[in-house]
Amino acid sequence: MTTTLITGANKGIGYETARQLIAAGHTVYVGARDAERGRRAAKELGARFVLLDVTDDASVEAAAKTVAADGGLDVLINNAGIESRTPDNSVPTAETVTADLMRNTFETNVFGVVRVLHAFLPLLQRSAAPVVVNVSSGLASLSALSDPDHPAHFYPGIAYPTSKTAVNMLTVQFAKAFPALRINSVEPGFTKTDLNGNTGTQTVEQGAEIIVRMAQIGPDGPTGGYFDVNGRLPW
C-alpha cells in the first residue's frame, strides 16, 4: 500500500489529487492548516487528516511524527501555495510589489516546501519507492516568460512566478542530493481554483492529472524534471 501526504489538500487541486490517488489505491493524508476544513475533507474523501501548516516549524514537525507513528510515507506532494491578489483580483505588478509581499509569498511557496521536505525526508528515505512532487507553475519557466510569443510572457506579476521558479531550483538540487528519490516539479495548468479567484480555464480534474501521474512513477522514473501533461517543460 502506497502512503501519500498532500499539503493544502482540503480544497482545489489538492483535494482532487487526493480523490484520484485514493481511487488508485493510495492511503492519503490530507494536510491542512485549518483543522475543521481538513477533517471534513478527509471524511468526504475517505482519507486521513493531519494538521499541517507549512509556514510553521512546530506544525510540520508534529505532522511528521504523526505520519511516522502511523507507519511511514512513500509519496510527498508539496501542493500548498498562495498567490497574492488585489480586491479586483489582479496581481501586484513590478510597480506595486513590496518586499513584505514577496516574503509572505515565499514563506508558503518556497520556505514551506523546504520545511516539509526537511521534516519528511527521513520517512521517505525508508520507503522502497519514494516520490516527491512539487507543484510548480508554467509561470516558473524563465524561457516562457522571456519569450514574447509565449502566452505566459504577458503575466505581469512578480512574487508568484519568482517563488515557483525557486521551487523548480529546489527540485533540481534536492533531486541531485537524493538520487534514490524521484523528485519532480509539475505544472497543473491554469486551473479554476481559489488561488486565482476562480478565473482558470481548466477543471480541477484536469489540473490534478499531471500531479497524479507523477505521484505514481516507479524507481526507474524521471527525477529532477519539470513536466506538464504533454511532457517536459523548458526551465
Tab-separated table of C-alpha atoms in Angstrom:
chain	number	residue	atom	x	y	z
A	1	MET	CA	0.000	0.000	0.000
A	2	THR	CA	1.389	3.405	-1.011
A	3	THR	CA	1.035	6.138	1.600
A	4	THR	CA	0.844	9.703	0.311
A	5	LEU	CA	0.787	13.106	2.004
A	6	ILE	CA	-0.644	16.112	0.173
A	7	THR	CA	-0.184	19.578	1.649
A	8	GLY	CA	-3.019	22.064	1.215
A	9	ALA	CA	-5.387	19.236	0.331
A	10	ASN	CA	-8.663	20.387	1.855
A	11	LYS	CA	-9.802	22.051	-1.404
A	12	GLY	CA	-8.985	22.706	-5.042
A	13	ILE	CA	-6.337	20.722	-6.884
A	14	GLY	CA	-5.043	19.187	-3.667
A	15	TYR	CA	-8.462	17.769	-2.817
A	16	GLU	CA	-8.950	16.399	-6.326
A	17	THR	CA	-5.467	14.893	-6.323
A	18	ALA	CA	-6.333	13.122	-3.075
A	19	ARG	CA	-9.566	11.819	-4.577
A	20	GLN	CA	-7.836	10.407	-7.648
A	21	LEU	CA	-4.985	8.812	-5.699
A	22	ILE	CA	-7.377	7.180	-3.242
A	23	ALA	CA	-9.217	5.751	-6.239
A	24	ALA	CA	-5.853	4.428	-7.450
A	25	GLY	CA	-5.308	2.630	-4.150
A	26	HIS	CA	-3.191	5.091	-2.164
A	27	THR	CA	-3.637	5.744	1.525
A	28	VAL	CA	-3.765	9.551	1.573
A	29	TYR	CA	-3.117	12.086	4.293
A	30	VAL	CA	-4.947	15.349	3.760
A	31	GLY	CA	-2.611	18.008	5.118
A	32	ALA	CA	-4.398	21.235	6.050
A	33	ARG	CA	-3.754	24.156	8.377
A	34	ASP	CA	-7.460	24.528	9.209
A	35	ALA	CA	-8.434	21.561	11.365
A	36	GLU	CA	-12.167	21.775	10.734
A	37	ARG	CA	-11.854	22.029	6.955
A	38	GLY	CA	-9.147	19.397	6.861
A	39	ARG	CA	-11.132	16.868	8.884
A	40	ARG	CA	-14.236	17.497	6.788
A	41	ALA	CA	-12.305	16.997	3.540
A	42	ALA	CA	-10.662	13.826	4.836
A	43	LYS	CA	-14.024	12.414	5.898
A	44	GLU	CA	-15.556	13.171	2.492
A	45	LEU	CA	-12.624	11.564	0.693
A	46	GLY	CA	-12.068	8.566	2.919
A	47	ALA	CA	-8.590	9.890	3.721
A	48	ARG	CA	-6.602	10.540	6.884
A	49	PHE	CA	-6.255	14.064	8.249
A	50	VAL	CA	-3.071	15.604	9.583
A	51	LEU	CA	-2.854	19.175	10.859
A	52	LEU	CA	-0.097	20.822	8.842
A	53	ASP	CA	0.714	24.494	8.383
A	54	VAL	CA	3.687	24.654	6.018
A	55	THR	CA	4.690	28.066	7.421
A	56	ASP	CA	5.115	26.741	10.965
A	57	ASP	CA	8.066	24.586	12.060
A	58	ALA	CA	6.280	23.049	15.040
A	59	SER	CA	3.222	22.154	12.967
A	60	VAL	CA	5.298	20.443	10.271
A	61	GLU	CA	7.420	18.562	12.807
A	62	ALA	CA	4.300	17.364	14.642
A	63	ALA	CA	2.764	16.203	11.357
A	64	ALA	CA	5.909	14.220	10.533
A	65	LYS	CA	5.746	12.498	13.928
A	66	THR	CA	2.088	11.635	13.356
A	67	VAL	CA	2.760	10.106	9.941
A	68	ALA	CA	5.811	8.248	11.270
A	69	ALA	CA	3.787	6.761	14.131
A	70	ASP	CA	1.174	5.539	11.632
A	71	GLY	CA	3.728	3.641	9.581
A	72	GLY	CA	5.666	5.962	7.258
A	73	LEU	CA	5.445	7.732	3.915
A	74	ASP	CA	6.078	6.879	0.259
A	75	VAL	CA	4.892	9.942	-1.648
A	76	LEU	CA	5.016	13.630	-0.691
A	77	ILE	CA	3.077	16.155	-2.763
A	78	ASN	CA	4.009	19.755	-1.980
A	79	ASN	CA	0.786	21.355	-3.161
A	80	ALA	CA	0.139	24.160	-0.651
A	81	GLY	CA	0.641	27.553	-2.269
A	82	ILE	CA	-0.576	31.136	-2.380
A	83	GLU	CA	-0.796	33.926	-4.935
A	84	SER	CA	-1.458	37.460	-3.712
A	85	ARG	CA	-4.421	39.154	-5.346
A	86	THR	CA	-5.864	42.672	-5.040
A	87	PRO	CA	-9.580	43.255	-4.283
A	88	ASP	CA	-10.287	43.396	-8.037
A	89	ASN	CA	-8.476	40.028	-8.492
A	90	SER	CA	-5.425	41.496	-10.230
A	91	VAL	CA	-1.868	40.640	-9.226
A	92	PRO	CA	0.690	43.037	-7.746
A	93	THR	CA	2.994	44.167	-10.542
A	94	ALA	CA	6.595	45.387	-10.685
A	95	GLU	CA	5.300	48.836	-9.735
A	96	THR	CA	3.351	47.723	-6.671
A	97	VAL	CA	5.126	44.634	-5.338
A	98	THR	CA	6.825	45.041	-1.969
A	99	ALA	CA	9.453	43.112	-0.065
A	100	ASP	CA	6.841	42.159	2.532
A	101	LEU	CA	4.564	40.716	-0.148
A	102	MET	CA	7.457	38.760	-1.625
A	103	ARG	CA	8.422	37.494	1.822
A	104	ASN	CA	4.868	36.359	2.539
A	105	THR	CA	4.639	34.505	-0.779
A	106	PHE	CA	7.986	32.823	-0.295
A	107	GLU	CA	7.097	31.766	3.248
A	108	THR	CA	4.426	29.419	1.902
A	109	ASN	CA	5.554	28.628	-1.631
A	110	VAL	CA	9.301	28.199	-1.083
A	111	PHE	CA	10.227	28.002	2.595
A	112	GLY	CA	7.164	25.809	3.140
A	113	VAL	CA	8.460	23.299	0.602
A	114	VAL	CA	11.890	23.252	2.263
A	115	ARG	CA	10.339	22.940	5.714
A	116	VAL	CA	8.181	19.983	4.702
A	117	LEU	CA	10.942	18.255	2.739
A	118	HIS	CA	13.342	18.576	5.668
A	119	ALA	CA	10.849	17.086	8.109
A	120	PHE	CA	9.656	14.210	5.926
A	121	LEU	CA	12.893	13.192	4.194
A	122	PRO	CA	13.794	10.622	6.872
A	123	LEU	CA	10.444	8.897	6.302
A	124	LEU	CA	10.767	8.999	2.526
A	125	GLN	CA	14.260	7.535	2.691
A	126	ARG	CA	12.832	4.452	4.410
A	127	SER	CA	10.388	3.858	1.543
A	128	ALA	CA	11.153	1.320	-1.179
A	129	ALA	CA	9.963	3.762	-3.857
A	130	PRO	CA	9.987	7.337	-2.522
A	131	VAL	CA	8.483	10.087	-4.664
A	132	VAL	CA	8.222	13.861	-4.242
A	133	VAL	CA	6.003	16.005	-6.456
A	134	ASN	CA	6.486	19.755	-6.167
A	135	VAL	CA	3.511	21.624	-7.589
A	136	SER	CA	5.075	24.419	-9.601
A	137	SER	CA	3.562	26.518	-12.399
A	138	GLY	CA	4.033	27.265	-16.050
A	139	LEU	CA	4.803	30.784	-14.825
A	140	ALA	CA	8.010	29.412	-13.286
A	141	SER	CA	9.580	28.970	-16.712
A	142	LEU	CA	12.178	31.640	-17.465
A	143	SER	CA	12.084	30.511	-21.086
A	144	ALA	CA	8.321	31.041	-21.359
A	145	LEU	CA	8.116	34.380	-19.563
A	146	SER	CA	11.007	35.843	-21.550
A	147	ASP	CA	9.539	34.728	-24.898
A	148	PRO	CA	7.251	37.436	-26.374
A	149	ASP	CA	5.482	34.772	-28.435
A	150	HIS	CA	4.511	32.709	-25.381
A	151	PRO	CA	1.179	33.445	-23.610
A	152	ALA	CA	2.906	33.436	-20.203
A	153	HIS	CA	5.069	36.369	-21.318
A	154	PHE	CA	2.172	38.731	-20.601
A	155	TYR	CA	1.683	37.755	-16.945
A	156	PRO	CA	2.655	40.922	-15.007
A	157	GLY	CA	3.082	39.519	-11.501
A	158	ILE	CA	6.395	39.228	-9.685
A	159	ALA	CA	6.009	37.327	-6.420
A	160	TYR	CA	4.214	34.177	-7.563
A	161	PRO	CA	6.328	33.283	-10.632
A	162	THR	CA	9.534	34.105	-8.769
A	163	SER	CA	8.531	31.772	-5.946
A	164	LYS	CA	7.704	28.955	-8.339
A	165	THR	CA	10.989	29.387	-10.208
A	166	ALA	CA	12.646	28.922	-6.817
A	167	VAL	CA	10.600	25.732	-6.332
A	168	ASN	CA	11.993	24.440	-9.623
A	169	MET	CA	15.522	25.053	-8.383
A	170	LEU	CA	14.691	23.181	-5.173
A	171	THR	CA	13.558	20.277	-7.342
A	172	VAL	CA	16.834	20.223	-9.268
A	173	GLN	CA	19.053	20.470	-6.199
A	174	PHE	CA	17.160	18.014	-3.997
A	175	ALA	CA	16.987	15.509	-6.850
A	176	LYS	CA	20.772	15.646	-7.209
A	177	ALA	CA	21.284	15.361	-3.459
A	178	PHE	CA	18.929	12.380	-3.053
A	179	PRO	CA	19.230	10.209	-6.185
A	180	ALA	CA	17.230	7.358	-4.623
A	181	LEU	CA	14.169	9.615	-4.575
A	182	ARG	CA	12.130	10.600	-7.642
A	183	ILE	CA	11.676	14.385	-7.208
A	184	ASN	CA	9.947	16.432	-9.925
A	185	SER	CA	8.164	19.728	-10.487
A	186	VAL	CA	4.825	19.796	-12.257
A	187	GLU	CA	2.720	22.435	-13.973
A	188	PRO	CA	-1.001	21.698	-13.470
A	189	GLY	CA	-2.137	24.334	-15.970
A	190	PHE	CA	-4.404	27.354	-15.496
A	191	THR	CA	-6.972	25.691	-13.260
A	192	LYS	CA	-10.104	27.236	-11.795
A	193	THR	CA	-9.379	27.467	-8.049
A	194	ASP	CA	-9.463	29.978	-5.214
A	195	LEU	CA	-5.763	30.663	-5.878
A	196	ASN	CA	-6.589	32.691	-8.992
A	197	GLY	CA	-10.037	33.903	-7.964
A	198	ASN	CA	-11.582	31.035	-9.950
A	199	THR	CA	-10.531	32.570	-13.265
A	200	GLY	CA	-8.764	29.454	-14.526
A	201	THR	CA	-9.811	27.728	-17.720
A	202	GLN	CA	-9.282	24.106	-16.600
A	203	THR	CA	-11.207	21.932	-14.173
A	204	VAL	CA	-9.543	20.579	-11.029
A	205	GLU	CA	-9.784	17.122	-12.595
A	206	GLN	CA	-7.622	18.334	-15.488
A	207	GLY	CA	-5.254	20.192	-13.173
A	208	ALA	CA	-4.679	17.146	-10.981
A	209	GLU	CA	-3.831	14.855	-13.902
A	210	ILE	CA	-0.083	15.513	-14.077
A	211	ILE	CA	0.273	15.522	-10.276
A	212	VAL	CA	-1.409	12.130	-10.024
A	213	ARG	CA	0.661	10.759	-12.882
A	214	MET	CA	3.982	11.869	-11.377
A	215	ALA	CA	2.947	10.669	-7.910
A	216	GLN	CA	2.769	7.145	-9.310
A	217	ILE	CA	6.121	6.879	-11.088
A	218	GLY	CA	8.402	3.997	-10.149
A	219	PRO	CA	12.076	3.882	-9.154
A	220	ASP	CA	13.049	3.962	-12.835
A	221	GLY	CA	11.021	7.120	-13.473
A	222	PRO	CA	12.431	10.587	-14.154
A	223	THR	CA	13.843	12.816	-11.451
A	224	GLY	CA	14.901	16.441	-11.331
A	225	GLY	CA	12.479	17.353	-14.126
A	226	TYR	CA	9.711	19.860	-14.866
A	227	PHE	CA	6.583	18.469	-16.527
A	228	ASP	CA	3.062	19.198	-17.672
A	229	VAL	CA	0.561	16.752	-19.158
A	230	ASN	CA	2.339	16.897	-22.501
A	231	GLY	CA	5.850	16.181	-21.259
A	232	ARG	CA	8.958	18.084	-20.197
A	233	LEU	CA	8.893	21.851	-19.973
A	234	PRO	CA	11.781	24.284	-20.569
A	235	TRP	CA	13.232	25.815	-17.424
